[in-house]
CSV table of C-alpha atoms in Angstrom, one decimal:
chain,number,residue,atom,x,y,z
G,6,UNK,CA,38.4,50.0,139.4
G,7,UNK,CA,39.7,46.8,140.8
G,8,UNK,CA,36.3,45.0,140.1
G,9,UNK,CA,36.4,46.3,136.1
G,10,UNK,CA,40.0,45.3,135.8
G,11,UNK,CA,39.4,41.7,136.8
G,12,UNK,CA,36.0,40.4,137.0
G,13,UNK,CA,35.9,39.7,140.1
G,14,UNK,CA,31.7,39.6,140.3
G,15,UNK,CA,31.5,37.3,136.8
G,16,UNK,CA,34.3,35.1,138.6
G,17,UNK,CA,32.2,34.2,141.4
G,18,UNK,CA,34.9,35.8,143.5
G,19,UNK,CA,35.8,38.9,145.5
G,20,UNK,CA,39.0,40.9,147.1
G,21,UNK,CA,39.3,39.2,150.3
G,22,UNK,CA,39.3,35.7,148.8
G,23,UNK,CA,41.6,37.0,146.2
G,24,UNK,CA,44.2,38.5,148.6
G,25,UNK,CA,44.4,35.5,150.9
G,26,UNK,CA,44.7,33.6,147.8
G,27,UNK,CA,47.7,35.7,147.1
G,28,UNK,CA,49.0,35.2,149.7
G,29,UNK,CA,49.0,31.5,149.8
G,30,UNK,CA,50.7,31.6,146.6
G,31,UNK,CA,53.2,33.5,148.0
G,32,UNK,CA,54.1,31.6,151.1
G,33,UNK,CA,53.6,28.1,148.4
G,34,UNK,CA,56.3,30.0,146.6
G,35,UNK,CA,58.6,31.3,149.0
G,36,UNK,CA,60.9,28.4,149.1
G,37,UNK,CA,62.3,29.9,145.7
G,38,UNK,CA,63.9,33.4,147.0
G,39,UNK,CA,66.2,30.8,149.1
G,40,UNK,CA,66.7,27.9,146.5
G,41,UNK,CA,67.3,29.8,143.7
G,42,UNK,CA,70.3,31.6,145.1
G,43,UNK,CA,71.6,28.3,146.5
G,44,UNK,CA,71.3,27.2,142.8
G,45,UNK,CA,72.7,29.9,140.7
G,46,UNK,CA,75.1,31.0,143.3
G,47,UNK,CA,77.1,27.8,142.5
G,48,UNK,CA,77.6,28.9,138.8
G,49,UNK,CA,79.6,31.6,140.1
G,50,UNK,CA,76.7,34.0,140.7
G,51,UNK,CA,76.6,36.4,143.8
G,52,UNK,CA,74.1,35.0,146.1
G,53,UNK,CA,72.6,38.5,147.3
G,54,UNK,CA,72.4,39.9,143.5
G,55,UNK,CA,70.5,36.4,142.3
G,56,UNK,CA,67.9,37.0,145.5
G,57,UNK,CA,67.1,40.3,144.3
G,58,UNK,CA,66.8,39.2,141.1
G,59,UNK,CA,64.0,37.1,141.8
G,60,UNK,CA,62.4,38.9,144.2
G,61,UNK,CA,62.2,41.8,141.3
G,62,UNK,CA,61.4,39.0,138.5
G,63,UNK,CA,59.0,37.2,140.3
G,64,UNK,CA,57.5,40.4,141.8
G,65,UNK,CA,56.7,42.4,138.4
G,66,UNK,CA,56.0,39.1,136.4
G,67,UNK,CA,53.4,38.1,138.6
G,68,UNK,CA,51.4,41.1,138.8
G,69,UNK,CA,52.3,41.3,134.6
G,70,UNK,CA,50.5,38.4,134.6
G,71,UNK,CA,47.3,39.1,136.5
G,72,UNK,CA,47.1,42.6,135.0
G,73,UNK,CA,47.6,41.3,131.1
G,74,UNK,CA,46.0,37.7,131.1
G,75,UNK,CA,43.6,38.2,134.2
G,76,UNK,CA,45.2,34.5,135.7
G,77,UNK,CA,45.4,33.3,139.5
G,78,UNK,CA,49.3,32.4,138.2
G,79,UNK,CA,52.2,33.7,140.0
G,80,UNK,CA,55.9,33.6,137.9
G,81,UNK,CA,59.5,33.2,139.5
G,82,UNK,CA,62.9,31.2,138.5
G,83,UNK,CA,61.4,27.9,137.1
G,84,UNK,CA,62.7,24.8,139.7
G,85,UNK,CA,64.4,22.5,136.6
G,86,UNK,CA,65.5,25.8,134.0
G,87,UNK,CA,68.0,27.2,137.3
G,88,UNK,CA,69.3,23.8,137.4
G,89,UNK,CA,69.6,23.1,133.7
G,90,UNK,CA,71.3,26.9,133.5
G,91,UNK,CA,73.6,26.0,136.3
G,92,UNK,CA,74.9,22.7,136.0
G,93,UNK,CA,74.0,22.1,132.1
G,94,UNK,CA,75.0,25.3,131.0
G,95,UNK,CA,77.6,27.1,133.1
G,96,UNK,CA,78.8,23.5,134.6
G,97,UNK,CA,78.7,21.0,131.1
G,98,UNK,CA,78.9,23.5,128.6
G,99,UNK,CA,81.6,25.7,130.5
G,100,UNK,CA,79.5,29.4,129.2
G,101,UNK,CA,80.0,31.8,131.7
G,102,UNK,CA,77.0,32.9,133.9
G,103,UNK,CA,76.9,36.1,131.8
G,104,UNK,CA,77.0,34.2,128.6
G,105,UNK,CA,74.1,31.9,130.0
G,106,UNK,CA,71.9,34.6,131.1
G,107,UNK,CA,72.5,36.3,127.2
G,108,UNK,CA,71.0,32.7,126.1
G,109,UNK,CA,68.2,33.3,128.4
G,110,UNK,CA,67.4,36.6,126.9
G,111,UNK,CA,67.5,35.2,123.0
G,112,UNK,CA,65.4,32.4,124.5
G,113,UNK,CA,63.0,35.1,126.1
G,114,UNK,CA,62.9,37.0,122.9
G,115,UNK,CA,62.3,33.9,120.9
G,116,UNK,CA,59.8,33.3,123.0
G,117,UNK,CA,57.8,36.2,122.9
G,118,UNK,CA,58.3,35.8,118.6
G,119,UNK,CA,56.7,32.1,118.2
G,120,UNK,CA,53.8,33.1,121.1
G,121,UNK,CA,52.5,36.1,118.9
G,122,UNK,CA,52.8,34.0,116.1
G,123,UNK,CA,51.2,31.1,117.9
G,124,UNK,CA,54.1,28.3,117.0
G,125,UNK,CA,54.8,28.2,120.6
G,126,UNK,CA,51.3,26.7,120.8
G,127,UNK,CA,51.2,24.5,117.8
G,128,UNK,CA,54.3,23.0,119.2
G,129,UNK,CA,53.1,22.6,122.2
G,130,UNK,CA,50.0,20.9,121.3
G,131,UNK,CA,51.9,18.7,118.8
G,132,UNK,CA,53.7,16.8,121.7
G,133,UNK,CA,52.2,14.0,123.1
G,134,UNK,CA,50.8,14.0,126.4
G,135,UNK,CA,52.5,11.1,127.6
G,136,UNK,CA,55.8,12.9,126.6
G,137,UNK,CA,55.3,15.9,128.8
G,138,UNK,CA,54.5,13.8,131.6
G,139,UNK,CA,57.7,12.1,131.5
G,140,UNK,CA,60.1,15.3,131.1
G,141,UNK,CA,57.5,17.1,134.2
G,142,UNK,CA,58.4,13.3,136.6
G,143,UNK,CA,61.8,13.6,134.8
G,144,UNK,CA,62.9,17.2,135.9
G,145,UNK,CA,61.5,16.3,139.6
G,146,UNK,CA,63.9,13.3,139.8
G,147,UNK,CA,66.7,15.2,138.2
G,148,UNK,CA,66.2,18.7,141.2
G,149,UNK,CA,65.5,16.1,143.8
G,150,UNK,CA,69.0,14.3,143.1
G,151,UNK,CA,70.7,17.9,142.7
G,152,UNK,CA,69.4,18.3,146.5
G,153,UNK,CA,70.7,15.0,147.7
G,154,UNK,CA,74.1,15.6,146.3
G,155,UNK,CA,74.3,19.5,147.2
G,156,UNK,CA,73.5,18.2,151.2
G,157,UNK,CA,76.2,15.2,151.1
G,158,UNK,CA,73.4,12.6,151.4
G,159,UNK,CA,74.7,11.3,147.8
G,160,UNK,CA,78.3,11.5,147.2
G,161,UNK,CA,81.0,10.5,144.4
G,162,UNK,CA,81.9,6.4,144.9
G,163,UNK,CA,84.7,5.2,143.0
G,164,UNK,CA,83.6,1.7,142.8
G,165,UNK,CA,80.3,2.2,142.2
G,166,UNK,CA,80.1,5.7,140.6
G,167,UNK,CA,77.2,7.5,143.4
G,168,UNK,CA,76.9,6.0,147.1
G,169,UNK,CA,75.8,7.2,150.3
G,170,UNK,CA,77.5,10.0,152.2
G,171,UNK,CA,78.9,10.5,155.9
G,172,UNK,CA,75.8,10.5,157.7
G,173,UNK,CA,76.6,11.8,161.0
G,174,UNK,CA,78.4,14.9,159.3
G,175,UNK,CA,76.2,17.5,161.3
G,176,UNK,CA,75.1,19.0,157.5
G,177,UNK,CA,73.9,15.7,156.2
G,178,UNK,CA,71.9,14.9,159.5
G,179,UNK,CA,70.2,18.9,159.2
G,180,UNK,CA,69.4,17.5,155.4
G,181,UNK,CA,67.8,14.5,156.5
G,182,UNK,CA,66.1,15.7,159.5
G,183,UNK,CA,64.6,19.0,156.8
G,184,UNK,CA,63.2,15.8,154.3
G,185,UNK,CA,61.1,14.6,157.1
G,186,UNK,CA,60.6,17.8,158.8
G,187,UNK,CA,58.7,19.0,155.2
G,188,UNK,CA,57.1,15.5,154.6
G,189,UNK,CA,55.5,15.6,157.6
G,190,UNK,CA,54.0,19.1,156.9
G,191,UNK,CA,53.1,17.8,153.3
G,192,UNK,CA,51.4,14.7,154.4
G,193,UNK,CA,49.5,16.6,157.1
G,194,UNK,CA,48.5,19.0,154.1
G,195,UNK,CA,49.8,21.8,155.9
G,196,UNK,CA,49.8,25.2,153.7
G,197,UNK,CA,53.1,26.2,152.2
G,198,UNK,CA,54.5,23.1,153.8
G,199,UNK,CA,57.9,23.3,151.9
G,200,UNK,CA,58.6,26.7,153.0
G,201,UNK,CA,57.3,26.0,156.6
G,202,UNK,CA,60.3,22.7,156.2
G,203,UNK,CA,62.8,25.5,155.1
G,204,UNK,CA,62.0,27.9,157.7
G,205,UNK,CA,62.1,25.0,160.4
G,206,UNK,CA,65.0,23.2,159.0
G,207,UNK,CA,67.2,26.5,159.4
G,208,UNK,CA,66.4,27.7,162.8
G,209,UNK,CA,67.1,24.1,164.0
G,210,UNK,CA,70.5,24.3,161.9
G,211,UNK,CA,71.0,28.0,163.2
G,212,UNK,CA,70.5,26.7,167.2
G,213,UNK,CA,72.3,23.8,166.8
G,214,UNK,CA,75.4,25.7,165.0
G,215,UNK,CA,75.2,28.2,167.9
G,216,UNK,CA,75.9,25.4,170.2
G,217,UNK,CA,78.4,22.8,168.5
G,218,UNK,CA,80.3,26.1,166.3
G,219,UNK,CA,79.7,23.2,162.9
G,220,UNK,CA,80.7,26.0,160.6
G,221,UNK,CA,78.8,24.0,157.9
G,222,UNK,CA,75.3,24.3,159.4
G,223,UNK,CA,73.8,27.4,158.8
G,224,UNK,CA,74.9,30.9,160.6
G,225,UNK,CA,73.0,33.7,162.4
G,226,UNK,CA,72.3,36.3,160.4
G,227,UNK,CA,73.0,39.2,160.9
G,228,UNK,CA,70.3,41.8,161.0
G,229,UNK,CA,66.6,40.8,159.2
G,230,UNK,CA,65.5,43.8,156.7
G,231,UNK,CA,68.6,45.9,154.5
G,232,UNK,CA,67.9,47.9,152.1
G,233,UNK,CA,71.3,47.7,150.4
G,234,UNK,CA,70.6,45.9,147.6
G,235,UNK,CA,73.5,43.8,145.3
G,236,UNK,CA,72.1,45.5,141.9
G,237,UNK,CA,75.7,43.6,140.5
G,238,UNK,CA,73.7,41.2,138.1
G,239,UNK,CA,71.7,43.9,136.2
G,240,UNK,CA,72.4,43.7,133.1
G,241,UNK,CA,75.3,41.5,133.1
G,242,UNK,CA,73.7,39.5,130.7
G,243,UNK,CA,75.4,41.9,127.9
G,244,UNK,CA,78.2,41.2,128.7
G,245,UNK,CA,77.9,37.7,128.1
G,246,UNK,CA,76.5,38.4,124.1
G,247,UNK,CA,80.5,38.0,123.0
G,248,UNK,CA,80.0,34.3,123.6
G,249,UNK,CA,76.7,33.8,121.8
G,250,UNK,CA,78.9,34.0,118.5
G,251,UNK,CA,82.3,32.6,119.8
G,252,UNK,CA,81.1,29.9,122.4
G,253,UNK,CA,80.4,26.5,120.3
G,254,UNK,CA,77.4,25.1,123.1
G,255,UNK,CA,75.8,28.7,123.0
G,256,UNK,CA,73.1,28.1,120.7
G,257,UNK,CA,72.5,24.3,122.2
G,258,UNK,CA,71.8,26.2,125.5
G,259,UNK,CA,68.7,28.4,123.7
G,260,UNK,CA,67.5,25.2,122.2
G,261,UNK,CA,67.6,24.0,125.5
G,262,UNK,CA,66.0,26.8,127.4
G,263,UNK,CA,63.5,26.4,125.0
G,264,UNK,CA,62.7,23.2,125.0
G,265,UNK,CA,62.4,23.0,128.6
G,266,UNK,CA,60.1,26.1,129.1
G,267,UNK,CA,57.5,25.1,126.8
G,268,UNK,CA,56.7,21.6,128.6
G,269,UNK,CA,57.2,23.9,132.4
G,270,UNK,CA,54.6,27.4,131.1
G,271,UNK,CA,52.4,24.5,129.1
G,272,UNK,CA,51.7,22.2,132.4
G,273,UNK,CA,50.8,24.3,134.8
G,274,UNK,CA,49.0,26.7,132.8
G,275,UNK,CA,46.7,24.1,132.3
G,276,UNK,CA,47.2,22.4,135.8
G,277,UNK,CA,46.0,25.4,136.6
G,278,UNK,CA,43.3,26.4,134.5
G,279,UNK,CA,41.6,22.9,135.3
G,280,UNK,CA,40.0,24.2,138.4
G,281,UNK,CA,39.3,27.0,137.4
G,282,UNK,CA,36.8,28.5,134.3
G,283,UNK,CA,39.8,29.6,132.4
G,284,UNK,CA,39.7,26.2,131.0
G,285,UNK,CA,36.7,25.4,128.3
G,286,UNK,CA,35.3,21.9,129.7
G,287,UNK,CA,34.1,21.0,126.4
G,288,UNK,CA,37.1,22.6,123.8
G,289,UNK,CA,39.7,21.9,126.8
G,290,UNK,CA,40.8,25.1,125.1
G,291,UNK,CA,42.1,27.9,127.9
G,292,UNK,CA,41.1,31.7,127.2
G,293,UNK,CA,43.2,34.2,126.7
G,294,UNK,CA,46.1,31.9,126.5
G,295,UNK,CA,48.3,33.9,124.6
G,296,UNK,CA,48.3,36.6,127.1
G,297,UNK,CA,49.3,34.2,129.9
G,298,UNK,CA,52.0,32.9,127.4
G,299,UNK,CA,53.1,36.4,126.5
G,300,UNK,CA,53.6,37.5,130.0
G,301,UNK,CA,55.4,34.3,130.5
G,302,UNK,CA,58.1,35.4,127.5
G,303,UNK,CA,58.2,38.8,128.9
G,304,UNK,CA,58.7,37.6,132.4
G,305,UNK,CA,61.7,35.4,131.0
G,306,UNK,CA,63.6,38.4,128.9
G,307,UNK,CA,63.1,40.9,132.1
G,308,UNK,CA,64.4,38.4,134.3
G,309,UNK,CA,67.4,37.8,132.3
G,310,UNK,CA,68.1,41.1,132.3
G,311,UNK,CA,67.9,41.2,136.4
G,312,UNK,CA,69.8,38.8,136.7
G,313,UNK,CA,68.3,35.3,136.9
G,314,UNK,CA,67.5,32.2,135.1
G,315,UNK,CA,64.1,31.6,133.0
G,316,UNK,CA,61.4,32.7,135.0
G,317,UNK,CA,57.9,31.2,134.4
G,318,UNK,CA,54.9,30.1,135.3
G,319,UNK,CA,54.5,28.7,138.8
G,320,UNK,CA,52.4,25.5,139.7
G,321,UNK,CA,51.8,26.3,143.4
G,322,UNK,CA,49.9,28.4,142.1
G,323,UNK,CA,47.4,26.1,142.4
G,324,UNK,CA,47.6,26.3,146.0
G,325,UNK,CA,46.1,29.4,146.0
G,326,UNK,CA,43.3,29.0,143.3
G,327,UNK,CA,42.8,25.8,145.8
G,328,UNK,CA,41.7,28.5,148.9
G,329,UNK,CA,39.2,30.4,146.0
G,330,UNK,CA,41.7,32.5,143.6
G,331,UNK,CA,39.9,33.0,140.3
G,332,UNK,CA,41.3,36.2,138.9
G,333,UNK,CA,44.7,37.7,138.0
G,334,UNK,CA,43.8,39.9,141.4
G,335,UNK,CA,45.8,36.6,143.1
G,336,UNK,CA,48.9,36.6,140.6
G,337,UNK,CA,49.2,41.1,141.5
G,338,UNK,CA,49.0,40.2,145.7
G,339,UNK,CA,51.7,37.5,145.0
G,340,UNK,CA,53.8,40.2,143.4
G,341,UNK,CA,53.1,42.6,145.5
G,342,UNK,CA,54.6,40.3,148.6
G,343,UNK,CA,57.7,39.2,146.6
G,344,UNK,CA,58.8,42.6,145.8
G,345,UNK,CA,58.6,43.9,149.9
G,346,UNK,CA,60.7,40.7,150.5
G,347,UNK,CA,63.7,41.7,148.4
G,348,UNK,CA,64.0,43.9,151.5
G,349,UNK,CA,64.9,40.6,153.6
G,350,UNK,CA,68.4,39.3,152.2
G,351,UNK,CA,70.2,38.8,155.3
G,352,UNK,CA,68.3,36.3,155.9
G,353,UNK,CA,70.2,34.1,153.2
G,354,UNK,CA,73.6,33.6,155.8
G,355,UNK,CA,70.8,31.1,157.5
G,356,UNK,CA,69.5,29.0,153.7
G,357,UNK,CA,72.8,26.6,153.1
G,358,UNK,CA,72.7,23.4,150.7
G,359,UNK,CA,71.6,21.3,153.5
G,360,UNK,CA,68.5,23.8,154.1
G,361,UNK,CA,67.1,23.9,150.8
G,362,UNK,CA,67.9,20.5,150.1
G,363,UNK,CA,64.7,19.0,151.8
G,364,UNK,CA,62.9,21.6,149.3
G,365,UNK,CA,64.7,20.4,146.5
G,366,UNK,CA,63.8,16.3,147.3
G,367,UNK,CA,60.0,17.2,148.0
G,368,UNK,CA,59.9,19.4,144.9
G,369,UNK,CA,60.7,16.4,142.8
G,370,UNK,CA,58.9,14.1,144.6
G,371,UNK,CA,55.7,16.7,143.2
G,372,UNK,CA,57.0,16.4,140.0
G,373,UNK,CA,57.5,12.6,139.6
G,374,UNK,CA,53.9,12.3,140.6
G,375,UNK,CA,53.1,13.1,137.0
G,376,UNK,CA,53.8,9.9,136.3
G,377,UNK,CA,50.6,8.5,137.6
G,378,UNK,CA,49.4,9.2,134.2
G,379,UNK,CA,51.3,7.4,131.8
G,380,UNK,CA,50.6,4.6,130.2
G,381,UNK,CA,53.1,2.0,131.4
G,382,UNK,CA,51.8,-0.7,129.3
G,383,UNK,CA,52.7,1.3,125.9
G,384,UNK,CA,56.0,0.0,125.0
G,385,UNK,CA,56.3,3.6,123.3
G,386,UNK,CA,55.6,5.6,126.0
G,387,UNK,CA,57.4,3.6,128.4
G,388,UNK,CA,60.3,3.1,126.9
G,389,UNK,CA,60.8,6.7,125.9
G,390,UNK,CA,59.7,7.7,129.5
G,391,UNK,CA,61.9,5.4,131.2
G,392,UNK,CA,65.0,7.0,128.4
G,393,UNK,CA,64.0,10.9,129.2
G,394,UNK,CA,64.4,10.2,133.5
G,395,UNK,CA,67.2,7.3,133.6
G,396,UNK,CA,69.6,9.8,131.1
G,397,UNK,CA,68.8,13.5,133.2
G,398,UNK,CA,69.8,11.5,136.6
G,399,UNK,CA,72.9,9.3,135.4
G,400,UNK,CA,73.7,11.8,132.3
G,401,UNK,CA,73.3,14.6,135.0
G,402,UNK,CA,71.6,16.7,132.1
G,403,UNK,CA,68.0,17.4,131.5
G,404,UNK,CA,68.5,18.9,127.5
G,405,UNK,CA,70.4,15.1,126.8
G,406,UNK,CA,67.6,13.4,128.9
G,407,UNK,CA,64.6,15.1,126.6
G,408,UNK,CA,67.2,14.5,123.6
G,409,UNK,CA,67.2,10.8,123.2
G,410,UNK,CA,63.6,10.5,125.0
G,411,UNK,CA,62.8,11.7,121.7
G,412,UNK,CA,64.9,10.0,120.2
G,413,UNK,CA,63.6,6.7,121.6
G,414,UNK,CA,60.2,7.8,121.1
G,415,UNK,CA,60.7,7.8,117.4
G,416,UNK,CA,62.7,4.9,117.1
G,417,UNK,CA,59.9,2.9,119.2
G,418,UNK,CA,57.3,4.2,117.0
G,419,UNK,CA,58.7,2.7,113.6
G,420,UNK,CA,59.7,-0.5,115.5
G,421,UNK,CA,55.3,-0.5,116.8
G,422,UNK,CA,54.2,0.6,113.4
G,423,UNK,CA,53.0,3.6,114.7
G,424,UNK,CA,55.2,6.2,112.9
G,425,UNK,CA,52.1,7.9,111.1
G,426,UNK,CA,51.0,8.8,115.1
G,427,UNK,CA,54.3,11.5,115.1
G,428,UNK,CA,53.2,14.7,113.8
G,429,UNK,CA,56.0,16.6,111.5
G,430,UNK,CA,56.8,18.9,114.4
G,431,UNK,CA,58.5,16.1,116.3
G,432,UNK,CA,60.1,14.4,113.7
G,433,UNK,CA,61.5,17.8,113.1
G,434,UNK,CA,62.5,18.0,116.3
G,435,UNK,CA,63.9,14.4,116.7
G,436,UNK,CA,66.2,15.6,113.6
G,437,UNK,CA,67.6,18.7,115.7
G,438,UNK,CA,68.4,16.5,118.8
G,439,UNK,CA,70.5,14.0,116.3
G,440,UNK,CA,72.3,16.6,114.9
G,441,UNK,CA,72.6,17.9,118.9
G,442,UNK,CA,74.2,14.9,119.4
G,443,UNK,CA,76.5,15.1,116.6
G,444,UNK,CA,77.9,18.4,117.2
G,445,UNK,CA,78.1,17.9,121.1
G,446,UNK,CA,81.5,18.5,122.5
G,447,UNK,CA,82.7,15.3,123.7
């Protein structure tokens, strides 16, 4: 049965390899059941309702996605969206969580419209490379900064708007000793290394709390498996609907959940896909893609619903294809392992800020290494590059940093004599983000 569902034989492949793939995946992933909380938990959320919520998410998304599209990709919280729901959304735009997780389920349902009607891939294709490089390196930047300031390693400076922070405060050292902790362990190409750097970065904070009572390092917990489970967050997203037609930012929040999802699903689909024969090497084209981008819709409504932010496609996933993955047999395992570790919430007393920070900084520094590929030398694509990054750190919003990245990108264009190189779709999408700006609450 298992070999008729996926392939495994025509894959070159077979249930061994695809199980330790899984797992792999899983442990490359892991890091999210504790960030994500951390995240989301500071937009109000209950910490123990938004872990089960992505265990469940990730869990039934993944193995939706191996099952439907037959794809070694595992699904959770997207790293970027959380961060755009909490401090864009809930934090800029003042929605309430339950209002922002009702824009993530119109998003989810948009979603799933323009992906069975393919727009979702016109658009998609109708962005220029070079663009979707940028926003990838920018979003890294923007998480890894979100980590340094969450730890206390960046702090407000009123002469110079950011500065450094106390340094011998015992959470700032735990922060600092977790970066290099999990650099180590990604230079020396250790598996899963920025889970490895969470797990090591918290029993060090747990034995050195023990010993100096810092209540700001991270506590004991208190027990291992529960199976009481904080169900608070499902479907709280109704609840938030009232705001979708009273709240003034509430449909600049879809756009922007939109926006951001398709550049996240479309690069690591075909990060992905590259090493693997998912991908055509002489169309480029990737089969069955609108499966993999319909499970991806469908993971984002369900997860909404649950009780967390846009959940999509994962590009550790990679790290499993890398150990011989081929089939969606990888994606189901994954699954499979988050939903037994919803069982596991104490745990979360021992993941503070200045645990998942180091996760946060090496995250980005993944990210911004997408910036190998541009074209520095293009005054279009650099100067719209350079725009999208600078304005999601200083602006401390990624929707305004891929606004007037656009934005630039346009103007720069006319300026080159290269406006005939912009296809309609962006120019139609430069128009929405002026009239964004236009209507932005100041």
């Amino acid at each position: 049965m298992i070999e008729k569902l996926f392939n495994l034989e025509k894959h070159g492949t077979n249930v061994k390899t695809e199980i330790l793939a899984g797992v792999t995946t899983f442990l490359a992933m892991a890091y999210i059941l504790a960030v994500n909380p951390s995240i989301l938990g500071q937009a109000g959320m209950p910490k123990e309702g938004v872990f089960l919520a992505t265990a469940i998410a990730s869990g039934l998304t993944s193995i939706l996605m191996g099952v439907l599209a037959n794809y070694p990709v595992a699904l959770s919280a997207g790293m970027g969206v959380n961060a755009l729901f909490t401090y864009t959304i809930v934090g800029q735009m003042h929605l309430s969580y339950q209002g922002a997780l009702a824009c993530v389920f119109v998003s989810g349902l948009i979603f799933i419209l323009i992906t069975v009607t393919n727009v979702r891939k016109a658009i998609i294709n109708a962005i220029p490379q070079q663009l979707k490089l940028a926003i990838g390196a920018g979003i890294g930047f923007f998480v890894a900064f979100v980590g340094l300031k969450n730890a206390g390693i960046v702090v407000a400076n009123q002469s110079t708007f950011v500065g450094l922070g106390n340094f011998t405060k015992p959470e700032v050292l735990l922060a600092l000793f977790g970066i290099v902790v999990t650099l180590i362990f990604w230079g020396k190409n250790v598996p899963a290394g920025v889970f490895w750097g969470l797990v090591v970065t918290a029993i060090v904070g747990m034995v050195f709390g023990g010993i100096t009572g810092a209540k700001a390092l991270p506590q004991l917990p208190h027990g291992v498996v529960s199976i009481e489970f904080d169900t608070s967050l499902f479907g709280a997203f109704a609840s938030g609907f009232s705001e979708l037609f009273s709240h003034p930012n509430c449909w600049l929040a879809i756009f922007s959940l939109l926006f951001v999802d398709f550049f996240d699903t479309a690069g690591t689909l075909v990060a992905v896909a590259g090493k693997t024969d998912i991908m055509d090497k002489e169309t480029g084209e990737l089969r069955d893609v609108e499966k993999a981008l319909l499970a991806d819709s469908i993971g984002t409504v369900f997860g909404s619903m649950v009780g967390t932010s846009t959940v999509t496609s994962f590009v550790e996933s990679a790290s499993g294809v890398g150990v011989g993955g081929r089939t969606g047999l990888t994606a189901v395992a994954t699954g499979v392992l988050f939903l037994l570790a919803a069982f596991f919430s104490p745990l979360l007393t021992a993941v503070t800020s200045a645990v998942t920070a180091p996760a946060l900084v090496v995250v980005g520094i993944m990210m911004a290494q997408q910036l190998e590929g541009l074209e520095w030398n293009n005054i279009v694509f650099a100067s719209s590059a350079f725009v999208t990054i600078i304005f999601m750190i200083l602006g401390y919003s990624i929707s305004n940093g891929l606004a007037l990245g656009f934005i630039t990108y346009a103007i720069t264009s006319v300026a080159t004599g290269k406006s005939k190189e912009v296809s309609p779709i962006v120019w139609c999408l430069v128009v929405l983000f002026i009239i964004y700006f236009v209507v932005l609450p100041k």
